[in-house]
Amino acid sequence: MPIIRRVVLPNYGHGSTLGNLTRNWRRMMDEKIISLSNVAKSFGRNQVLDDINLTIHKGQSIALVGNNGSGKSTLLKIICGLANATSGKVTYSGKLKFNYVPEHFPKMGITAKQYLMHMGLIEGIAADRINEKLQELLQTFFMEHMADTQMKNLSKGSLQKVAVIQALLSRPDVLLLDEPLSGQDLQSQRRFIHLVKELILQEVTVIMSCHEMLLVNQLSDVAYEIKSQKLEPFAIDKTPKWDWDILYFEKPVEGTSIHPGITGRAHKLDYTEDDIRIVVSREDSNKIILQMIQDGFNLRAMKGIDEWEN
């Protein structure tokens, strides 16, 4: 049977429900929705977490980093109620809907589309709306051609895309992500980051465990490292990471032409009186520079930008 990743928790506190809370950003960030007090977790004699204290706010984005086996996944499950703490207390401000994306997704004898339709119906989404949303998300993650493939035949990366698509079918109060980018191609990673940023703008709280500093730096307000069973603050690098490069080459001598592979990869290519300007994605930049130099062009300058508009 498919595993349901949706958890609704009862109201344990005396605060207002999320539907009645103000939209004001400052008050939103002051709104505590989950509190962990002196939480510890052991598996037999093996203690994984000890004296964890954490307050989670509405609309906050939190990253958990640490070595494999440090307890990141366990802490995520404790936060959403899929695992119990050995000691300590977890409290919630009201009824919260959690969407949880696990690191390892089960391989099943049904197609990806059948699974996602089934989960969407369990969520209470109308069938036509599920179809509409699935078409959009399958295209976003380059999964259209795999929609009718049985999940037992999908790779780890493709299964993880299915898990992410499921989590994005509806908007939760809290989105929990366990190593969401492992096994993902670069384009899918960027699409995923963009979609999660949109959810954060819609006041969805995001809590994720990950190793990729790109994800930590781009999505997180705050990060913690689990070290020796404890939760310690982890520094985030908010230095801009450029997505695009603008390359400036000297105009070539007569008879020199630009390689067709470059014109196919370039986001924009302009000829001016003095030079050639090529706008390329960061991952293609080095290849294009090398090809242009091999073809006899001289690089005059380059600069990075985070967005490009025609």
PDB file of N, CA and C in Angstrom, residues 28-29 55-65 173-177 196-197 199-209 215-224 236:
ATOM      1  N   MET A  28       4.195  37.431  11.745  1.00  0.00           N
ATOM      2  CA  MET A  28       4.257  36.040  11.308  1.00  0.00           C
ATOM      3  C   MET A  28       5.533  35.374  11.808  1.00  0.00           C
ATOM      4  N   MET A  29       6.665  36.084  11.672  1.00  0.00           N
ATOM      5  CA  MET A  29       7.930  35.496  12.087  1.00  0.00           C
ATOM      6  C   MET A  29       8.030  35.369  13.603  1.00  0.00           C
ATOM      7  N   THR A  55      12.704  26.285  18.644  1.00  0.00           N
ATOM      8  CA  THR A  55      11.424  26.943  18.406  1.00  0.00           C
ATOM      9  C   THR A  55      11.300  27.224  16.914  1.00  0.00           C
ATOM     10  N   ILE A  56      10.187  26.811  16.334  1.00  0.00           N
ATOM     11  CA  ILE A  56       9.967  26.948  14.891  1.00  0.00           C
ATOM     12  C   ILE A  56       8.823  27.927  14.661  1.00  0.00           C
ATOM     13  N   HIS A  57       9.061  28.894  13.775  1.00  0.00           N
ATOM     14  CA  HIS A  57       8.085  29.946  13.518  1.00  0.00           C
ATOM     15  C   HIS A  57       7.393  29.751  12.169  1.00  0.00           C
ATOM     16  N   LYS A  58       6.218  30.299  12.062  1.00  0.00           N
ATOM     17  CA  LYS A  58       5.462  30.273  10.810  1.00  0.00           C
ATOM     18  C   LYS A  58       6.250  30.991   9.720  1.00  0.00           C
ATOM     19  N   GLY A  59       6.376  30.351   8.561  1.00  0.00           N
ATOM     20  CA  GLY A  59       7.063  30.949   7.435  1.00  0.00           C
ATOM     21  C   GLY A  59       8.573  30.887   7.498  1.00  0.00           C
ATOM     22  N   GLN A  60       9.118  30.230   8.505  1.00  0.00           N
ATOM     23  CA  GLN A  60      10.571  30.127   8.658  1.00  0.00           C
ATOM     24  C   GLN A  60      11.111  28.990   7.798  1.00  0.00           C
ATOM     25  N   SER A  61      12.360  29.106   7.382  1.00  0.00           N
ATOM     26  CA  SER A  61      13.029  28.035   6.649  1.00  0.00           C
ATOM     27  C   SER A  61      14.276  27.619   7.422  1.00  0.00           C
ATOM     28  N   ILE A  62      14.311  26.354   7.843  1.00  0.00           N
ATOM     29  CA  ILE A  62      15.375  25.846   8.714  1.00  0.00           C
ATOM     30  C   ILE A  62      16.093  24.696   8.018  1.00  0.00           C
ATOM     31  N   ALA A  63      17.417  24.720   8.050  1.00  0.00           N
ATOM     32  CA  ALA A  63      18.218  23.617   7.515  1.00  0.00           C
ATOM     33  C   ALA A  63      18.898  22.880   8.654  1.00  0.00           C
ATOM     34  N   LEU A  64      18.914  21.554   8.550  1.00  0.00           N
ATOM     35  CA  LEU A  64      19.627  20.700   9.496  1.00  0.00           C
ATOM     36  C   LEU A  64      20.764  20.022   8.747  1.00  0.00           C
ATOM     37  N   VAL A  65      21.985  20.226   9.204  1.00  0.00           N
ATOM     38  CA  VAL A  65      23.135  19.595   8.574  1.00  0.00           C
ATOM     39  C   VAL A  65      23.831  18.714   9.603  1.00  0.00           C
ATOM     40  N   ASP A 173       1.134  23.415   5.894  1.00  0.00           N
ATOM     41  CA  ASP A 173       1.626  24.415   6.845  1.00  0.00           C
ATOM     42  C   ASP A 173       3.135  24.269   7.023  1.00  0.00           C
ATOM     43  N   VAL A 174       3.578  22.998   7.026  1.00  0.00           N
ATOM     44  CA  VAL A 174       5.004  22.705   7.225  1.00  0.00           C
ATOM     45  C   VAL A 174       5.442  21.682   6.181  1.00  0.00           C
ATOM     46  N   LEU A 175       6.508  21.994   5.464  1.00  0.00           N
ATOM     47  CA  LEU A 175       7.086  21.077   4.488  1.00  0.00           C
ATOM     48  C   LEU A 175       8.402  20.553   5.043  1.00  0.00           C
ATOM     49  N   LEU A 176       8.489  19.220   5.191  1.00  0.00           N
ATOM     50  CA  LEU A 176       9.690  18.569   5.722  1.00  0.00           C
ATOM     51  C   LEU A 176      10.396  17.839   4.588  1.00  0.00           C
ATOM     52  N   LEU A 177      11.673  18.119   4.406  1.00  0.00           N
ATOM     53  CA  LEU A 177      12.439  17.584   3.286  1.00  0.00           C
ATOM     54  C   LEU A 177      13.675  16.866   3.807  1.00  0.00           C
ATOM     55  N   VAL A 196      10.262  25.895  -3.921  1.00  0.00           N
ATOM     56  CA  VAL A 196      10.277  25.996  -2.456  1.00  0.00           C
ATOM     57  C   VAL A 196      10.326  27.461  -2.026  1.00  0.00           C
ATOM     58  N   LYS A 197      11.069  28.287  -2.752  1.00  0.00           N
ATOM     59  CA  LYS A 197      11.085  29.722  -2.445  1.00  0.00           C
ATOM     60  C   LYS A 197       9.681  30.312  -2.547  1.00  0.00           C
ATOM     61  N   LEU A 199       6.874  28.714  -2.016  1.00  0.00           N
ATOM     62  CA  LEU A 199       6.118  28.254  -0.846  1.00  0.00           C
ATOM     63  C   LEU A 199       6.468  29.074   0.392  1.00  0.00           C
ATOM     64  N   ILE A 200       7.748  29.386   0.559  1.00  0.00           N
ATOM     65  CA  ILE A 200       8.162  30.192   1.713  1.00  0.00           C
ATOM     66  C   ILE A 200       7.495  31.562   1.664  1.00  0.00           C
ATOM     67  N   LEU A 201       7.390  32.140   0.458  1.00  0.00           N
ATOM     68  CA  LEU A 201       6.713  33.432   0.308  1.00  0.00           C
ATOM     69  C   LEU A 201       5.233  33.334   0.667  1.00  0.00           C
ATOM     70  N   GLN A 202       4.679  32.113   0.549  1.00  0.00           N
ATOM     71  CA  GLN A 202       3.274  31.881   0.909  1.00  0.00           C
ATOM     72  C   GLN A 202       3.125  31.470   2.374  1.00  0.00           C
ATOM     73  N   GLU A 203       4.166  31.680   3.166  1.00  0.00           N
ATOM     74  CA  GLU A 203       4.158  31.465   4.609  1.00  0.00           C
ATOM     75  C   GLU A 203       4.198  29.996   5.014  1.00  0.00           C
ATOM     76  N   VAL A 204       4.644  29.134   4.102  1.00  0.00           N
ATOM     77  CA  VAL A 204       4.859  27.733   4.452  1.00  0.00           C
ATOM     78  C   VAL A 204       6.181  27.631   5.210  1.00  0.00           C
ATOM     79  N   THR A 205       6.170  26.914   6.327  1.00  0.00           N
ATOM     80  CA  THR A 205       7.397  26.661   7.084  1.00  0.00           C
ATOM     81  C   THR A 205       8.130  25.487   6.445  1.00  0.00           C
ATOM     82  N   VAL A 206       9.415  25.639   6.197  1.00  0.00           N
ATOM     83  CA  VAL A 206      10.212  24.595   5.547  1.00  0.00           C
ATOM     84  C   VAL A 206      11.325  24.158   6.494  1.00  0.00           C
ATOM     85  N   ILE A 207      11.400  22.847   6.729  1.00  0.00           N
ATOM     86  CA  ILE A 207      12.468  22.274   7.558  1.00  0.00           C
ATOM     87  C   ILE A 207      13.102  21.152   6.753  1.00  0.00           C
ATOM     88  N   MET A 208      14.393  21.220   6.547  1.00  0.00           N
ATOM     89  CA  MET A 208      15.033  20.227   5.688  1.00  0.00           C
ATOM     90  C   MET A 208      16.354  19.751   6.267  1.00  0.00           C
ATOM     91  N   SER A 209      16.648  18.496   5.992  1.00  0.00           N
ATOM     92  CA  SER A 209      17.982  17.976   6.278  1.00  0.00           C
ATOM     93  C   SER A 209      18.701  17.863   4.946  1.00  0.00           C
ATOM     94  N   LEU A 215      21.751  24.435  -1.270  1.00  0.00           N
ATOM     95  CA  LEU A 215      20.386  24.429  -0.748  1.00  0.00           C
ATOM     96  C   LEU A 215      20.303  25.167   0.583  1.00  0.00           C
ATOM     97  N   VAL A 216      21.262  24.919   1.455  1.00  0.00           N
ATOM     98  CA  VAL A 216      21.285  25.590   2.762  1.00  0.00           C
ATOM     99  C   VAL A 216      21.356  27.104   2.576  1.00  0.00           C
ATOM    100  N   ASN A 217      22.263  27.546   1.723  1.00  0.00           N
ATOM    101  CA  ASN A 217      22.493  28.982   1.559  1.00  0.00           C
ATOM    102  C   ASN A 217      21.357  29.681   0.827  1.00  0.00           C
ATOM    103  N   GLN A 218      20.739  28.986  -0.129  1.00  0.00           N
ATOM    104  CA  GLN A 218      19.702  29.630  -0.940  1.00  0.00           C
ATOM    105  C   GLN A 218      18.346  29.662  -0.251  1.00  0.00           C
ATOM    106  N   LEU A 219      18.047  28.673   0.575  1.00  0.00           N
ATOM    107  CA  LEU A 219      16.687  28.554   1.098  1.00  0.00           C
ATOM    108  C   LEU A 219      16.533  28.857   2.579  1.00  0.00           C
ATOM    109  N   SER A 220      17.604  28.815   3.346  1.00  0.00           N
ATOM    110  CA  SER A 220      17.450  28.819   4.804  1.00  0.00           C
ATOM    111  C   SER A 220      17.555  30.205   5.424  1.00  0.00           C
ATOM    112  N   ASP A 221      16.669  30.460   6.392  1.00  0.00           N
ATOM    113  CA  ASP A 221      16.815  31.626   7.266  1.00  0.00           C
ATOM    114  C   ASP A 221      17.839  31.330   8.359  1.00  0.00           C
ATOM    115  N   VAL A 222      17.829  30.085   8.819  1.00  0.00           N
ATOM    116  CA  VAL A 222      18.693  29.675   9.917  1.00  0.00           C
ATOM    117  C   VAL A 222      19.072  28.213   9.699  1.00  0.00           C
ATOM    118  N   ALA A 223      20.261  27.832  10.161  1.00  0.00           N
ATOM    119  CA  ALA A 223      20.708  26.449  10.015  1.00  0.00           C
ATOM    120  C   ALA A 223      21.315  25.965  11.322  1.00  0.00           C
ATOM    121  N   TYR A 224      21.178  24.647  11.540  1.00  0.00           N
ATOM    122  CA  TYR A 224      21.739  24.016  12.734  1.00  0.00           C
ATOM    123  C   TYR A 224      22.493  22.762  12.311  1.00  0.00           C
ATOM    124  N   ILE A 236      25.408  30.411   7.810  1.00  0.00           N
ATOM    125  CA  ILE A 236      24.910  30.388   6.437  1.00  0.00           C
ATOM    126  C   ILE A 236      25.664  31.438   5.629  1.00  0.00           C
TER     127      ILE A 236
END
